[in-house]
CSV table of N, CA and C in Angstrom, one decimal:
chain,number,residue,atom,x,y,z
C,10,MET,N,-42.6,149.9,-111.0
C,10,MET,CA,-43.1,149.0,-109.9
C,10,MET,C,-44.5,148.7,-110.1
C,11,ARG,N,-45.3,149.6,-110.5
C,11,ARG,CA,-46.8,149.4,-110.6
C,11,ARG,C,-47.0,148.3,-111.7
C,12,SER,N,-46.3,148.4,-112.8
C,12,SER,CA,-46.5,147.4,-113.9
C,12,SER,C,-46.0,146.0,-113.4
C,13,VAL,N,-45.0,145.9,-112.5
C,13,VAL,CA,-44.6,144.6,-112.0
C,13,VAL,C,-45.7,144.0,-111.2
C,14,ILE,N,-46.3,144.8,-110.3
C,14,ILE,CA,-47.4,144.3,-109.4
C,14,ILE,C,-48.6,143.9,-110.3
C,15,LEU,N,-48.9,144.7,-111.3
C,15,LEU,CA,-50.0,144.4,-112.2
C,15,LEU,C,-49.8,143.1,-112.9
C,16,SER,N,-48.6,142.9,-113.4
C,16,SER,CA,-48.2,141.7,-114.1
C,16,SER,C,-48.3,140.5,-113.2
C,17,ILE,N,-47.9,140.6,-111.9
C,17,ILE,CA,-48.0,139.5,-111.0
C,17,ILE,C,-49.5,139.2,-110.7
C,18,LEU,N,-50.3,140.2,-110.5
C,18,LEU,CA,-51.7,140.0,-110.2
C,18,LEU,C,-52.4,139.3,-111.4
C,19,LEU,N,-52.1,139.8,-112.6
C,19,LEU,CA,-52.7,139.1,-113.8
C,19,LEU,C,-52.3,137.7,-114.0
C,20,THR,N,-51.0,137.4,-113.6
C,20,THR,CA,-50.6,136.0,-113.7
C,20,THR,C,-51.3,135.1,-112.7
C,21,ILE,N,-51.5,135.6,-111.5
C,21,ILE,CA,-52.3,134.9,-110.5
C,21,ILE,C,-53.7,134.7,-110.9
C,22,LEU,N,-54.3,135.8,-111.4
C,22,LEU,CA,-55.7,135.6,-111.9
C,22,LEU,C,-55.9,134.7,-113.1
C,23,ALA,N,-54.9,134.7,-114.0
C,23,ALA,CA,-55.0,133.8,-115.1
C,23,ALA,C,-54.9,132.3,-114.7
C,24,ALA,N,-54.2,132.0,-113.6
C,24,ALA,CA,-54.0,130.7,-113.1
C,24,ALA,C,-55.2,130.2,-112.3
C,25,MET,N,-56.1,131.1,-111.8
C,25,MET,CA,-57.2,130.7,-111.0
C,25,MET,C,-58.2,129.7,-111.7
C,26,PRO,N,-58.6,130.0,-112.9
C,26,PRO,CA,-59.6,129.1,-113.5
C,26,PRO,C,-59.0,127.6,-113.7
C,27,LEU,N,-57.7,127.5,-114.0
C,27,LEU,CA,-57.1,126.2,-114.1
C,27,LEU,C,-57.1,125.5,-112.8
C,28,ARG,N,-56.9,126.2,-111.7
C,28,ARG,CA,-56.9,125.6,-110.4
C,28,ARG,C,-58.3,125.1,-110.0
C,29,ALA,N,-59.3,125.9,-110.4
C,29,ALA,CA,-60.7,125.4,-110.2
C,29,ALA,C,-61.0,124.2,-111.0
C,30,ASP,N,-60.6,124.2,-112.3
C,30,ASP,CA,-60.7,123.1,-113.1
C,30,ASP,C,-59.9,121.9,-112.6
C,31,GLU,N,-58.7,122.2,-112.1
C,31,GLU,CA,-57.9,121.1,-111.6
C,31,GLU,C,-58.6,120.4,-110.4
C,32,ASN,N,-59.2,121.2,-109.5
C,32,ASN,CA,-59.9,120.6,-108.4
C,32,ASN,C,-61.1,119.8,-108.9
C,33,ALA,N,-61.8,120.3,-109.9
C,33,ALA,CA,-63.0,119.5,-110.4
C,33,ALA,C,-62.5,118.3,-111.1
C,34,ALA,N,-61.3,118.3,-111.8
C,34,ALA,CA,-60.8,117.2,-112.5
C,34,ALA,C,-60.4,116.1,-111.5
C,35,ARG,N,-59.8,116.5,-110.4
C,35,ARG,CA,-59.4,115.6,-109.3
C,35,ARG,C,-60.7,114.9,-108.7
C,36,ASP,N,-61.8,115.7,-108.6
C,36,ASP,CA,-63.0,115.1,-108.0
C,36,ASP,C,-63.6,114.1,-109.0
C,37,VAL,N,-63.6,114.4,-110.3
C,37,VAL,CA,-64.1,113.5,-111.3
C,37,VAL,C,-63.3,112.2,-111.4
C,38,ILE,N,-62.0,112.3,-111.4
C,38,ILE,CA,-61.1,111.1,-111.5
C,38,ILE,C,-61.2,110.3,-110.3
C,39,SER,N,-61.2,110.9,-109.1
C,39,SER,CA,-61.3,110.2,-107.8
C,39,SER,C,-62.7,109.5,-107.8
C,40,GLY,N,-63.7,110.2,-108.2
C,40,GLY,CA,-65.1,109.6,-108.2
C,40,GLY,C,-65.1,108.4,-109.1
C,41,GLN,N,-64.5,108.4,-110.3
C,41,GLN,CA,-64.6,107.3,-111.1
C,41,GLN,C,-63.8,106.1,-110.5
C,42,ILE,N,-62.6,106.4,-110.0
C,42,ILE,CA,-61.7,105.3,-109.4
C,42,ILE,C,-62.5,104.7,-108.2
C,43,SER,N,-63.1,105.5,-107.4
C,43,SER,CA,-63.9,105.0,-106.3
C,43,SER,C,-65.0,104.1,-106.8
C,44,ALA,N,-65.7,104.5,-107.8
C,44,ALA,CA,-66.8,103.7,-108.4
C,44,ALA,C,-66.3,102.4,-108.9
C,45,PHE,N,-65.1,102.4,-109.5
C,45,PHE,CA,-64.5,101.1,-110.0
C,45,PHE,C,-64.2,100.2,-108.8
C,46,GLU,N,-63.6,100.8,-107.7
C,46,GLU,CA,-63.3,100.0,-106.5
C,46,GLU,C,-64.5,99.3,-105.9
C,47,THR,N,-65.6,100.0,-105.9
C,47,THR,CA,-66.8,99.4,-105.3
C,47,THR,C,-67.7,98.7,-106.4
C,48,GLU,N,-67.2,98.6,-107.6
C,48,GLU,CA,-67.9,98.0,-108.7
C,48,GLU,C,-69.2,98.6,-109.0
C,49,GLU,N,-69.3,99.9,-108.8
C,49,GLU,CA,-70.5,100.7,-109.2
C,49,GLU,C,-70.2,101.2,-110.7
C,50,ILE,N,-70.4,100.2,-111.6
C,50,ILE,CA,-70.0,100.5,-113.0
C,50,ILE,C,-70.8,101.6,-113.6
C,51,GLY,N,-72.1,101.6,-113.3
C,51,GLY,CA,-73.0,102.6,-113.9
C,51,GLY,C,-72.5,104.0,-113.4
C,52,ARG,N,-72.1,104.2,-112.2
C,52,ARG,CA,-71.7,105.4,-111.7
C,52,ARG,C,-70.3,105.8,-112.3
C,53,ALA,N,-69.4,104.8,-112.5
C,53,ALA,CA,-68.2,105.1,-113.2
C,53,ALA,C,-68.4,105.5,-114.6
C,54,PHE,N,-69.3,104.9,-115.3
C,54,PHE,CA,-69.7,105.2,-116.7
C,54,PHE,C,-70.2,106.7,-116.8
C,55,GLY,N,-70.8,107.1,-115.7
C,55,GLY,CA,-71.4,108.5,-115.7
C,55,GLY,C,-70.3,109.6,-115.7
C,56,PHE,N,-69.1,109.2,-115.3
C,56,PHE,CA,-68.0,110.2,-115.3
C,56,PHE,C,-67.4,110.3,-116.7
C,57,ALA,N,-67.7,109.4,-117.6
C,57,ALA,CA,-67.2,109.4,-119.0
C,57,ALA,C,-67.9,110.4,-119.9
C,58,SER,N,-67.2,110.9,-120.8
C,58,SER,CA,-67.8,111.9,-121.8
C,58,SER,C,-68.8,111.1,-122.7
C,59,PRO,N,-69.7,111.9,-123.4
C,59,PRO,CA,-70.6,111.2,-124.4
C,59,PRO,C,-69.8,110.4,-125.4
C,60,PHE,N,-68.6,110.9,-125.8
C,60,PHE,CA,-67.8,110.2,-126.8
C,60,PHE,C,-67.5,108.8,-126.3
C,61,ILE,N,-67.0,108.7,-125.1
C,61,ILE,CA,-66.7,107.4,-124.5
C,61,ILE,C,-67.9,106.5,-124.3
C,62,GLN,N,-69.0,107.2,-123.8
C,62,GLN,CA,-70.2,106.4,-123.6
C,62,GLN,C,-70.8,105.8,-124.9
C,63,GLU,N,-70.7,106.6,-126.0
C,63,GLU,CA,-71.1,106.1,-127.3
C,63,GLU,C,-70.2,105.0,-127.8
C,64,LYS,N,-69.0,105.1,-127.5
C,64,LYS,CA,-68.0,104.1,-128.0
C,64,LYS,C,-68.2,102.8,-127.3
C,65,PHE,N,-68.6,102.8,-126.0
C,65,PHE,CA,-68.7,101.5,-125.3
C,65,PHE,C,-70.2,101.1,-125.1
C,66,GLN,N,-71.1,102.0,-125.4
C,66,GLN,CA,-72.5,101.7,-125.4
C,66,GLN,C,-73.2,101.4,-124.0
C,67,THR,N,-72.6,100.5,-123.2
C,67,THR,CA,-73.2,100.1,-121.9
C,67,THR,C,-72.1,100.2,-120.8
C,68,PRO,N,-72.6,100.5,-119.6
C,68,PRO,CA,-71.7,100.5,-118.5
C,68,PRO,C,-70.9,99.1,-118.3
C,69,GLU,N,-71.6,98.0,-118.6
C,69,GLU,CA,-71.0,96.7,-118.5
C,69,GLU,C,-69.8,96.5,-119.5
C,70,THR,N,-70.0,97.0,-120.7
C,70,THR,CA,-68.9,96.9,-121.7
C,70,THR,C,-67.7,97.8,-121.3
C,71,PHE,N,-68.1,99.0,-120.8
C,71,PHE,CA,-67.0,99.9,-120.4
C,71,PHE,C,-66.3,99.3,-119.2
C,72,GLY,N,-67.0,98.8,-118.2
C,72,GLY,CA,-66.4,98.2,-117.0
C,72,GLY,C,-65.5,97.1,-117.4
C,73,ARG,N,-65.9,96.2,-118.3
C,73,ARG,CA,-65.1,95.1,-118.7
C,73,ARG,C,-63.8,95.5,-119.4
C,74,MET,N,-63.9,96.6,-120.2
C,74,MET,CA,-62.7,97.1,-120.9
C,74,MET,C,-61.7,97.7,-119.8
C,75,VAL,N,-62.2,98.4,-118.8
C,75,VAL,CA,-61.3,98.9,-117.8
C,75,VAL,C,-60.7,97.8,-117.0
C,76,ARG,N,-61.5,96.9,-116.5
C,76,ARG,CA,-61.1,95.8,-115.7
C,76,ARG,C,-60.0,95.0,-116.4
C,77,GLU,N,-60.2,94.7,-117.7
C,77,GLU,CA,-59.3,93.8,-118.4
C,77,GLU,C,-58.1,94.6,-119.0
C,78,GLY,N,-58.3,95.8,-119.4
C,78,GLY,CA,-57.2,96.5,-120.1
C,78,GLY,C,-56.5,97.5,-119.2
C,79,TYR,N,-57.1,97.9,-118.1
C,79,TYR,CA,-56.5,99.0,-117.3
C,79,TYR,C,-56.6,98.6,-115.8
C,80,PRO,N,-56.0,97.5,-115.4
C,80,PRO,CA,-56.1,97.0,-114.0
C,80,PRO,C,-55.6,98.0,-113.0
C,81,MET,N,-54.6,98.9,-113.4
C,81,MET,CA,-54.1,99.9,-112.5
C,81,MET,C,-55.1,101.0,-112.2
C,82,VAL,N,-56.1,101.1,-113.1
C,82,VAL,CA,-57.2,102.1,-112.9
C,82,VAL,C,-58.3,101.4,-112.1
C,83,TRP,N,-58.5,100.2,-112.4
C,83,TRP,CA,-59.6,99.4,-111.8
C,83,TRP,C,-59.4,99.2,-110.3
C,84,ARG,N,-58.2,98.9,-109.9
C,84,ARG,CA,-57.9,98.6,-108.5
C,84,ARG,C,-56.5,99.2,-108.1
C,85,PRO,N,-56.3,100.5,-108.1
C,85,PRO,CA,-55.0,101.0,-107.8
C,85,PRO,C,-54.8,100.8,-106.3
C,86,SER,N,-53.5,100.6,-105.9
C,86,SER,CA,-53.2,100.5,-104.5
C,86,SER,C,-52.7,101.9,-104.0
C,87,GLU,N,-52.4,102.8,-105.0
C,87,GLU,CA,-52.0,104.1,-104.6
C,87,GLU,C,-52.4,105.1,-105.8
C,88,VAL,N,-52.9,106.3,-105.4
C,88,VAL,CA,-53.3,107.3,-106.4
C,88,VAL,C,-52.7,108.6,-105.9
C,89,THR,N,-51.9,109.2,-106.8
C,89,THR,CA,-51.3,110.5,-106.4
C,89,THR,C,-51.5,111.5,-107.6
C,90,PHE,N,-52.1,112.6,-107.4
C,90,PHE,CA,-52.4,113.6,-108.5
C,90,PHE,C,-51.1,114.4,-108.7
C,91,LEU,N,-50.7,114.5,-110.0
C,91,LEU,CA,-49.5,115.2,-110.4
C,91,LEU,C,-50.0,116.5,-111.1
C,92,GLU,N,-49.3,116.8,-112.2
C,92,GLU,CA,-49.5,118.1,-112.9
C,92,GLU,C,-50.8,118.1,-113.7
C,93,ALA,N,-51.4,119.2,-113.8
C,93,ALA,CA,-52.5,119.5,-114.6
C,93,ALA,C,-52.1,120.6,-115.6
C,94,ARG,N,-52.6,120.4,-116.9
C,94,ARG,CA,-52.3,121.5,-117.8
C,94,ARG,C,-53.4,121.5,-118.9
C,95,GLU,N,-53.5,122.7,-119.5
C,95,GLU,CA,-54.5,122.9,-120.5
C,95,GLU,C,-53.8,122.9,-121.9
C,96,ILE,N,-54.3,122.0,-122.8
C,96,ILE,CA,-53.7,121.9,-124.1
C,96,ILE,C,-54.9,121.9,-125.1
C,97,GLY,N,-54.9,122.9,-126.0
C,97,GLY,CA,-55.9,123.0,-127.0
C,97,GLY,C,-57.3,123.0,-126.5
C,98,GLY,N,-57.5,123.7,-125.4
C,98,GLY,CA,-58.8,123.9,-124.7
C,98,GLY,C,-59.3,122.7,-123.9
C,99,LYS,N,-58.4,121.7,-123.8
C,99,LYS,CA,-58.8,120.5,-123.0
C,99,LYS,C,-57.9,120.5,-121.8
C,100,LEU,N,-58.4,120.0,-120.7
C,100,LEU,CA,-57.6,119.8,-119.5
C,100,LEU,C,-57.0,118.4,-119.4
C,101,TRP,N,-55.7,118.3,-119.1
C,101,TRP,CA,-55.1,117.1,-119.0
C,101,TRP,C,-54.6,117.0,-117.6
C,102,GLN,N,-54.9,115.9,-116.9
C,102,GLN,CA,-54.5,115.7,-115.5
C,102,GLN,C,-53.7,114.4,-115.4
C,103,GLU,N,-52.4,114.6,-115.0
C,103,GLU,CA,-51.6,113.4,-114.8
C,103,GLU,C,-51.8,112.8,-113.4
C,104,VAL,N,-51.9,111.5,-113.3
C,104,VAL,CA,-52.1,110.8,-112.1
C,104,VAL,C,-51.1,109.6,-112.0
C,105,PHE,N,-50.4,109.5,-110.9
C,105,PHE,CA,-49.6,108.4,-110.6
C,105,PHE,C,-50.4,107.3,-110.0
C,106,LEU,N,-50.4,106.1,-110.5
C,106,LEU,CA,-51.1,105.0,-110.0
C,106,LEU,C,-50.2,103.8,-109.7
C,107,ARG,N,-50.4,103.1,-108.7
C,107,ARG,CA,-49.6,101.9,-108.4
C,107,ARG,C,-50.6,100.7,-108.5
C,108,ASP,N,-50.2,99.7,-109.2
C,108,ASP,CA,-51.1,98.5,-109.4
C,108,ASP,C,-50.8,97.5,-108.2
C,109,ALA,N,-51.6,96.5,-108.3
C,109,ALA,CA,-51.5,95.5,-107.2
C,109,ALA,C,-50.2,94.8,-107.1
C,110,ALA,N,-49.4,94.7,-108.2
C,110,ALA,CA,-48.1,94.1,-108.3
C,110,ALA,C,-47.0,95.1,-107.8
C,111,GLY,N,-47.4,96.3,-107.5
C,111,GLY,CA,-46.4,97.3,-107.0
C,111,GLY,C,-45.8,98.2,-108.1
C,112,ARG,N,-46.2,97.9,-109.4
C,112,ARG,CA,-45.6,98.7,-110.5
C,112,ARG,C,-46.3,100.1,-110.5
C,113,GLY,N,-45.5,101.1,-110.9
C,113,GLY,CA,-46.0,102.5,-111.0
C,113,GLY,C,-46.4,102.8,-112.4
C,114,TRP,N,-47.5,103.6,-112.6
C,114,TRP,CA,-48.0,104.0,-113.9
C,114,TRP,C,-48.3,105.5,-113.8
C,115,ILE,N,-48.2,106.1,-115.0
C,115,ILE,CA,-48.7,107.5,-115.1
C,115,ILE,C,-49.9,107.5,-116.0
C,116,ALA,N,-51.0,107.9,-115.5
C,116,ALA,CA,-52.2,108.0,-116.3
C,116,ALA,C,-52.4,109.5,-116.7
C,117,GLU,N,-52.6,109.7,-118.0
C,117,GLU,CA,-52.9,111.1,-118.4
C,117,GLU,C,-54.4,111.1,-118.8
C,118,TYR,N,-55.1,111.8,-118.0
C,118,TYR,CA,-56.6,111.9,-118.2
C,118,TYR,C,-56.9,113.1,-119.0
C,119,GLU,N,-57.6,112.9,-120.1
C,119,GLU,CA,-58.1,114.0,-120.9
C,119,GLU,C,-59.5,114.3,-120.4
C,120,LEU,N,-59.8,115.6,-120.0
C,120,LEU,CA,-61.1,116.0,-119.5
C,120,LEU,C,-61.7,117.0,-120.4
C,121,VAL,N,-63.0,117.0,-120.7
C,121,VAL,CA,-63.7,118.0,-121.5
C,121,VAL,C,-64.9,118.4,-120.7
C,122,GLU,N,-65.3,119.7,-121.0
C,122,GLU,CA,-66.4,120.2,-120.3
C,122,GLU,C,-67.7,119.9,-121.1
C,123,ILE,N,-68.7,119.3,-120.4
C,123,ILE,CA,-69.9,119.0,-121.0
C,123,ILE,C,-71.0,119.5,-120.1
C,124,ASP,N,-71.8,120.4,-120.6
C,124,ASP,CA,-72.9,121.1,-119.9
C,124,ASP,C,-72.4,121.6,-118.5
C,125,GLY,N,-71.2,122.2,-118.5
C,125,GLY,CA,-70.7,122.9,-117.3
C,125,GLY,C,-70.0,121.9,-116.4
C,126,GLU,N,-69.9,120.7,-116.7
C,126,GLU,CA,-69.2,119.7,-115.9
C,126,GLU,C,-68.1,119.0,-116.6
C,127,LEU,N,-67.0,118.7,-115.9
C,127,LEU,CA,-65.9,118.0,-116.5
C,127,LEU,C,-66.2,116.5,-116.6
C,128,ARG,N,-65.9,115.9,-117.8
C,128,ARG,CA,-66.0,114.5,-118.0
C,128,ARG,C,-64.7,113.9,-118.5
C,129,ILE,N,-64.5,112.6,-118.3
C,129,ILE,CA,-63.3,112.0,-118.7
C,129,ILE,C,-63.5,111.6,-120.2
C,130,ASN,N,-62.6,112.0,-121.1
C,130,ASN,CA,-62.7,111.8,-122.5
C,130,ASN,C,-61.7,110.8,-123.0
C,131,GLY,N,-60.8,110.3,-122.1
C,131,GLY,CA,-59.8,109.4,-122.5
C,131,GLY,C,-58.7,109.3,-121.5
C,132,VAL,N,-58.0,108.2,-121.5
C,132,VAL,CA,-56.8,108.1,-120.6
C,132,VAL,C,-55.7,107.4,-121.4
C,133,ARG,N,-54.5,108.0,-121.3
C,133,ARG,CA,-53.3,107.4,-121.8
C,133,ARG,C,-52.5,106.9,-120.7
C,134,ILE,N,-52.0,105.7,-120.7
C,134,ILE,CA,-51.2,105.1,-119.7
C,134,ILE,C,-49.8,104.8,-120.1
C,135,ARG,N,-48.9,105.1,-119.3
C,135,ARG,CA,-47.5,104.7,-119.6
C,135,ARG,C,-46.8,104.3,-118.2
C,136,GLU,N,-45.9,103.4,-118.3
C,136,GLU,CA,-45.2,102.9,-117.1
C,136,GLU,C,-44.4,104.1,-116.6
C,137,ALA,N,-44.4,104.2,-115.2
C,137,ALA,CA,-43.7,105.3,-114.6
C,137,ALA,C,-42.3,105.0,-114.4
C,138,PRO,N,-41.4,106.0,-114.4
C,138,PRO,CA,-40.0,105.8,-114.1
C,138,PRO,C,-40.0,105.3,-112.6
C,139,GLU,N,-39.0,104.6,-112.2
C,139,GLU,CA,-38.8,104.1,-110.8
C,139,GLU,C,-39.1,105.1,-109.8
C,140,GLN,N,-38.5,106.3,-109.9
C,140,GLN,CA,-38.6,107.3,-108.9
C,140,GLN,C,-39.5,108.4,-109.2
C,141,SER,N,-40.7,108.1,-109.8
C,141,SER,CA,-41.6,109.2,-110.3
C,141,SER,C,-42.3,109.9,-109.2
C,142,VAL,N,-42.6,109.3,-108.0
C,142,VAL,CA,-43.3,110.0,-107.0
C,142,VAL,C,-42.5,110.0,-105.7
């Protein structure tokens, strides 16, 4: 019995850091989406990892890429956080997004820790199944 209780406690404790990271991930993603909605491109760019910032060089270039290539991220009509998981030391947060046309999308955000803070290191988008949320 004692080993069962110990096993349960260890499982709970092992999940706690992911939950803290999951909350931080949600804050970062929400912050970036909010910045896009208010066209605060510099603030949105600040949520990106150094890899992304180097790739796009300026907030304006980054903002144009998101606006033109990822309209469901630029102006979502619905945002619902789904599963978070850790793969290879990186946190992946799935987010359901609905675009202005009413289509659903699943965004898989890759987050990395930089100087103690999570930053967005990339996003993979796929169309959501009809009944995804």
